[in-house]
CSV table of C-alpha atoms and ligand atoms in Angstrom, one decimal:
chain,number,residue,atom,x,y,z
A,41,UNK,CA,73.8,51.2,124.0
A,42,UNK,CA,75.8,51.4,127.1
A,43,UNK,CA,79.3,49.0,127.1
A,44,UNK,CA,78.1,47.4,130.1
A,45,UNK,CA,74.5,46.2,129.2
A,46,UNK,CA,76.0,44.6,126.4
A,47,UNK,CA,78.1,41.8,128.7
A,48,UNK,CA,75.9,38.9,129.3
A,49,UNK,CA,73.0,39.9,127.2
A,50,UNK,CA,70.3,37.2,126.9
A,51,UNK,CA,69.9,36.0,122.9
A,52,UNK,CA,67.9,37.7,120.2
A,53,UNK,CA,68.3,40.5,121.2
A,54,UNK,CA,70.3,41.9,118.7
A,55,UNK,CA,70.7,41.4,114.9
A,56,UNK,CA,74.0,41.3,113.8
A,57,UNK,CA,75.2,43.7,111.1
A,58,UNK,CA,76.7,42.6,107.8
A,59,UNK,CA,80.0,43.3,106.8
A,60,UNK,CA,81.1,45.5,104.3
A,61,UNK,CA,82.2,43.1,101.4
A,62,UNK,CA,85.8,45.4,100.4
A,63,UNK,CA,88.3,44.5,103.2
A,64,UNK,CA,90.0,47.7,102.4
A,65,UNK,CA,87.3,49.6,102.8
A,66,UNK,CA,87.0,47.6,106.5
A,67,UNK,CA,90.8,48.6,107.5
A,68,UNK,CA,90.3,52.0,106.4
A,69,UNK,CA,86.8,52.7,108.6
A,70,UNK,CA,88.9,51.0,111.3
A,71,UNK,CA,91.6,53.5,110.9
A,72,UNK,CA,89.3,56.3,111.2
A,73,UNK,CA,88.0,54.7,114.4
A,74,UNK,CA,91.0,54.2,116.0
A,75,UNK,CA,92.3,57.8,115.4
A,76,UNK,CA,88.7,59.1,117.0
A,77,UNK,CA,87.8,56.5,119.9
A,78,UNK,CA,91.3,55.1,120.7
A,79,UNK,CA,93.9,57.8,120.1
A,80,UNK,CA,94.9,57.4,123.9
A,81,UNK,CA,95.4,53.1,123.4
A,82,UNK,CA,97.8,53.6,120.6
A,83,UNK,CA,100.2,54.7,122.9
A,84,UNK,CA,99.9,52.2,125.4
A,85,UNK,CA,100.2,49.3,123.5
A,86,UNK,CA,103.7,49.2,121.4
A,87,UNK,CA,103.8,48.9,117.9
A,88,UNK,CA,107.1,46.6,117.6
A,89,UNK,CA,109.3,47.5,114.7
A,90,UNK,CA,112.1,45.5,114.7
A,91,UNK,CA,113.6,43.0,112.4
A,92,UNK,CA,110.5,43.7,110.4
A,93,UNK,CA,111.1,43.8,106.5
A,94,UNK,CA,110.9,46.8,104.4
A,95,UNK,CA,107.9,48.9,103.9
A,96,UNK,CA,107.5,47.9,100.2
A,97,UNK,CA,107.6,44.3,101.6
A,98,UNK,CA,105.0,44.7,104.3
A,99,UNK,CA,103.1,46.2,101.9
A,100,UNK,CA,103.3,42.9,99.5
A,101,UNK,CA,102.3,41.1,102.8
A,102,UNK,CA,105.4,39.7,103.8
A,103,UNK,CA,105.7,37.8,107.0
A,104,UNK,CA,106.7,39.7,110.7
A,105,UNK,CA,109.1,38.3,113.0
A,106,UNK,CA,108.2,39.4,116.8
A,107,UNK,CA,110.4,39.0,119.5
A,108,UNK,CA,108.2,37.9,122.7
A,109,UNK,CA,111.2,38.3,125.3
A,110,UNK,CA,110.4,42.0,125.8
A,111,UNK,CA,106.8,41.6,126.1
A,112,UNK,CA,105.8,41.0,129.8
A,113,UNK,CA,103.3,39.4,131.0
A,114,UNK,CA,99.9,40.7,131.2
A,115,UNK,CA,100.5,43.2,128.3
A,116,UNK,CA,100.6,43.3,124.3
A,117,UNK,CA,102.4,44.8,121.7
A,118,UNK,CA,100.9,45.3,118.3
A,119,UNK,CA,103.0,44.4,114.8
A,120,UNK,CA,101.7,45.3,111.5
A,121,UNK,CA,101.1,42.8,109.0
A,122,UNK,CA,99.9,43.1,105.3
A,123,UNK,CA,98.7,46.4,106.5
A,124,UNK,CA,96.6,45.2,109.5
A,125,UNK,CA,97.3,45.6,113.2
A,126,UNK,CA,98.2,42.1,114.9
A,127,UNK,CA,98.0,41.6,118.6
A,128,UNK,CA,100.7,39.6,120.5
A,129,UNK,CA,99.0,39.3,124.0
A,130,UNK,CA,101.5,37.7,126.8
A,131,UNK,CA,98.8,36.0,128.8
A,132,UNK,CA,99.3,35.5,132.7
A,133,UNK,CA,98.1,32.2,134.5
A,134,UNK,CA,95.0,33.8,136.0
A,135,UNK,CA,94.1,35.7,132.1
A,136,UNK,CA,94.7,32.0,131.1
A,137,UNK,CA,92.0,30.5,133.7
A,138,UNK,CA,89.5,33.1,133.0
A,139,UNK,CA,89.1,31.7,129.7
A,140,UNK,CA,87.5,28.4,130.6
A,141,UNK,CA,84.8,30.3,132.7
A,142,UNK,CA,83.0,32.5,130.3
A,143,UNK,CA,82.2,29.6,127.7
A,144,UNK,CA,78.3,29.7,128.4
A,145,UNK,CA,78.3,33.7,127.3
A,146,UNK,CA,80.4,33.5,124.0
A,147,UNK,CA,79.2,33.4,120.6
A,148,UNK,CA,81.5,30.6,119.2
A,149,UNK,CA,83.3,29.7,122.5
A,150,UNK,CA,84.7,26.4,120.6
A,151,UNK,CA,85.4,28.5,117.1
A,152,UNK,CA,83.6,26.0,115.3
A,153,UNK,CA,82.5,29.0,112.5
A,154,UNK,CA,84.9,29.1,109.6
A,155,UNK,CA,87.5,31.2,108.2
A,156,UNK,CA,88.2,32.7,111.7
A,157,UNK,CA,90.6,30.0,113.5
A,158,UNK,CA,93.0,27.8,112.2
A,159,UNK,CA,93.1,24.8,112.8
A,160,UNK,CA,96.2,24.9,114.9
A,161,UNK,CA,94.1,27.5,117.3
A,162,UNK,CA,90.8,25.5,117.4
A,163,UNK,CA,91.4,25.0,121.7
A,164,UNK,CA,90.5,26.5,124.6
A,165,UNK,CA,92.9,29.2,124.5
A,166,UNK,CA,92.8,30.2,120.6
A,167,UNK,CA,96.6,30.0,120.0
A,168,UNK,CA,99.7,27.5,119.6
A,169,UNK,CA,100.9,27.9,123.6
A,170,UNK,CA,98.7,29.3,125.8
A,171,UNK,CA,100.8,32.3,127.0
A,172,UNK,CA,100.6,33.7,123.3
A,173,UNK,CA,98.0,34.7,122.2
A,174,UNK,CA,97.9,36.2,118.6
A,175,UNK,CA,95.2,37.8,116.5
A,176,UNK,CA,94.5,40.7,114.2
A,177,UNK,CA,93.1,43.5,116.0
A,178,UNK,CA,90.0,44.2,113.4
A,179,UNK,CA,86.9,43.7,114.8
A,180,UNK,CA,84.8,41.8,112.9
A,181,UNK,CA,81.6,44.0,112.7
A,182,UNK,CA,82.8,47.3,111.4
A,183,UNK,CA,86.4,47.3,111.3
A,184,UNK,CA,86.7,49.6,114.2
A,185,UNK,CA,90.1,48.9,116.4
A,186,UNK,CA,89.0,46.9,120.3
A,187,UNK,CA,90.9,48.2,123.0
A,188,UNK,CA,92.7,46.1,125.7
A,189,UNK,CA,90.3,46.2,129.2
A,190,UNK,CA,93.1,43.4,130.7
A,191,UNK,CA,91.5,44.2,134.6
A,192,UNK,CA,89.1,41.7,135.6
A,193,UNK,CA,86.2,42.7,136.8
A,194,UNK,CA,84.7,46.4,137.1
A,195,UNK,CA,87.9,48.3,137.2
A,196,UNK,CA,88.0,49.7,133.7
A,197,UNK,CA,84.3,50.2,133.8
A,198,UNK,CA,83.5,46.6,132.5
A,199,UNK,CA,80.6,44.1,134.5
A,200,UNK,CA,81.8,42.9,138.0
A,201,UNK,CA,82.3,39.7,136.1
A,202,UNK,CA,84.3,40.5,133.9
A,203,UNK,CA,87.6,38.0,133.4
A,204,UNK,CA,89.3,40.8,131.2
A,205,UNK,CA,89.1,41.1,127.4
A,206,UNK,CA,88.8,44.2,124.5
A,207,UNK,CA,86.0,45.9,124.0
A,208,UNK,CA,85.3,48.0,120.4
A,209,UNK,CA,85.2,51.8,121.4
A,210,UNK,CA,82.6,51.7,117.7
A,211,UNK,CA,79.1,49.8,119.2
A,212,UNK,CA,80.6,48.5,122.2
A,213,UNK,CA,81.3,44.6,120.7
A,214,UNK,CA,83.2,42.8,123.7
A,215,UNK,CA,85.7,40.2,123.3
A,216,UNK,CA,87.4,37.6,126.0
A,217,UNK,CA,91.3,37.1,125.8
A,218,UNK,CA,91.5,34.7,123.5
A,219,UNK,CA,89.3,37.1,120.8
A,220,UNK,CA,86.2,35.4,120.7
A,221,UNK,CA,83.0,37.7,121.0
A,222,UNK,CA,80.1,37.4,123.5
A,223,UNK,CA,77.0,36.6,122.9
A,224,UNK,CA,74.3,39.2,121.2
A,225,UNK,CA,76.8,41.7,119.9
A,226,UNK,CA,77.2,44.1,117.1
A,227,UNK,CA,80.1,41.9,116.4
A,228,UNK,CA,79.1,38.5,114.4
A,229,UNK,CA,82.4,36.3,114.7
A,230,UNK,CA,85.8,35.8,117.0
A,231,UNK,CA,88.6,37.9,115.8
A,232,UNK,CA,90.5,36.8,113.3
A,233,UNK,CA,93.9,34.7,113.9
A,234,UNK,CA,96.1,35.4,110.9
A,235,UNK,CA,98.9,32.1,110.4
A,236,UNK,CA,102.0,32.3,112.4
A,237,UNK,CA,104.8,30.1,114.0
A,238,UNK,CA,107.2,29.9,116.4
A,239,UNK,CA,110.5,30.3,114.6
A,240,UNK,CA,111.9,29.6,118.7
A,241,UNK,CA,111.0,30.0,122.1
A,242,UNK,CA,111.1,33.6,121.8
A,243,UNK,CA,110.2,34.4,118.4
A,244,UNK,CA,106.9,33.8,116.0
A,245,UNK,CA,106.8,34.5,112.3
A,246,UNK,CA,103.6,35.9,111.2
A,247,UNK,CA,102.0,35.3,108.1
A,248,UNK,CA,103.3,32.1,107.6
A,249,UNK,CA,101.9,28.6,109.3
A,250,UNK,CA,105.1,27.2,109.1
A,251,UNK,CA,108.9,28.0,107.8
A,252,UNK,CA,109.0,27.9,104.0
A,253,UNK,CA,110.8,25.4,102.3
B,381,FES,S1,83.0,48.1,114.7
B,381,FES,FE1,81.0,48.0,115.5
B,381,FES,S2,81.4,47.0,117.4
B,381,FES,FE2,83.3,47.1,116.5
């Protein structure tokens, strides 16, 4: 399957793969996909690091604080969270506009299928403000890690139409910038946005909807 026949594709034309049931056994085949298809992405998008709690902590799934002043916009960062990689994209105007155009060639362009969006993210843009946006970078066929193709249209080898998005370097599964999948992929649902808040301006907590206590 080439990446770029699979943009746009009219529906039934492909049947939609089931997921393995163990979500460790999920992370770890996206592991092994990342280090094979996407060793070259790792280091273009930062893993942020700081004020993160301790390794034993992460491990026990405590929640991330990110700070967003160092992350311009038009690019990501990626923090680690209960073992997973979570995306904090910082969206431009024109990456925001792009997302109301595409609507007719998504999957679940409203995220009306459960246990994908909460209910806080249920909008046009996926997120709490629509500069952030914030998702785990899993995707939801496989397990394999997307990578960023932020350039709209054919410059990173994508359709002419293309209003920039990821795309899964696994089965080719292609994804807008707010994570929701197109139409007739490998892919069955959006990627997954894991809870989080914004502890200020320039700060979100992930793990947690809202402050505890
Ligand atoms: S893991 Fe198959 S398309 Fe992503």
């Amino acid at each position: 399957m080439s990446q770029d026949s699979n943009l746009y594709q009219q529906e039934g034309q492909s049947s939609p793969d089931v997921l393995p049931e163990d979500p460790s056994r999920r992370f770890w085949l996206g592991t092994a996909c990342a280090v094979s298809g996407v060793a070259g992405v790792a280091a273009a998008v930062p893993f942020v690091a700081s004020m993160n709690p301790s390794d034993r902590a992460k491990a026990a799934g405590a929640p991330v604080s990110v700070n967003l002043s160092a992350i311009p916009a038009g690019t990501m960062v990626t923090a680690e969270w209960q073992g997973k990689p979570v995306w904090i994209l910082h969206r431009t105007p024109e990456m925001i506009a792009g997302l109301s155009k595409i609507d007719q060639f998504l999957a679940d362009p409203n995220s009306d299928r459960p246990g994908y969006t909460p209910e806080y993210a249920k909008n046009t843009h996926r997120s709490r403000k629509e500069q952030w946006f914030v998702c785990v970078g899993i995707c939801t066929h496989l397990g394999c890690s997307p990578s960023p193709r932020f350039a709209m249209g054919g410059a990173e080898g994508m359709p002419a139409n293309w209003e920039g998005g990821f795309l899964c370097p696994c089965h080719g599964s292609q994804f807008d910038l707010a994570g929701r999948v197109f139409k007739n992929q490998p892919a069955p649902d959006n990627l997954l946005v894991p809870p989080y808040y914004f502890v200020d301006d320039n700060t979100i907590m992930v793990g947690l909807e809202q402050a505890a206590g």
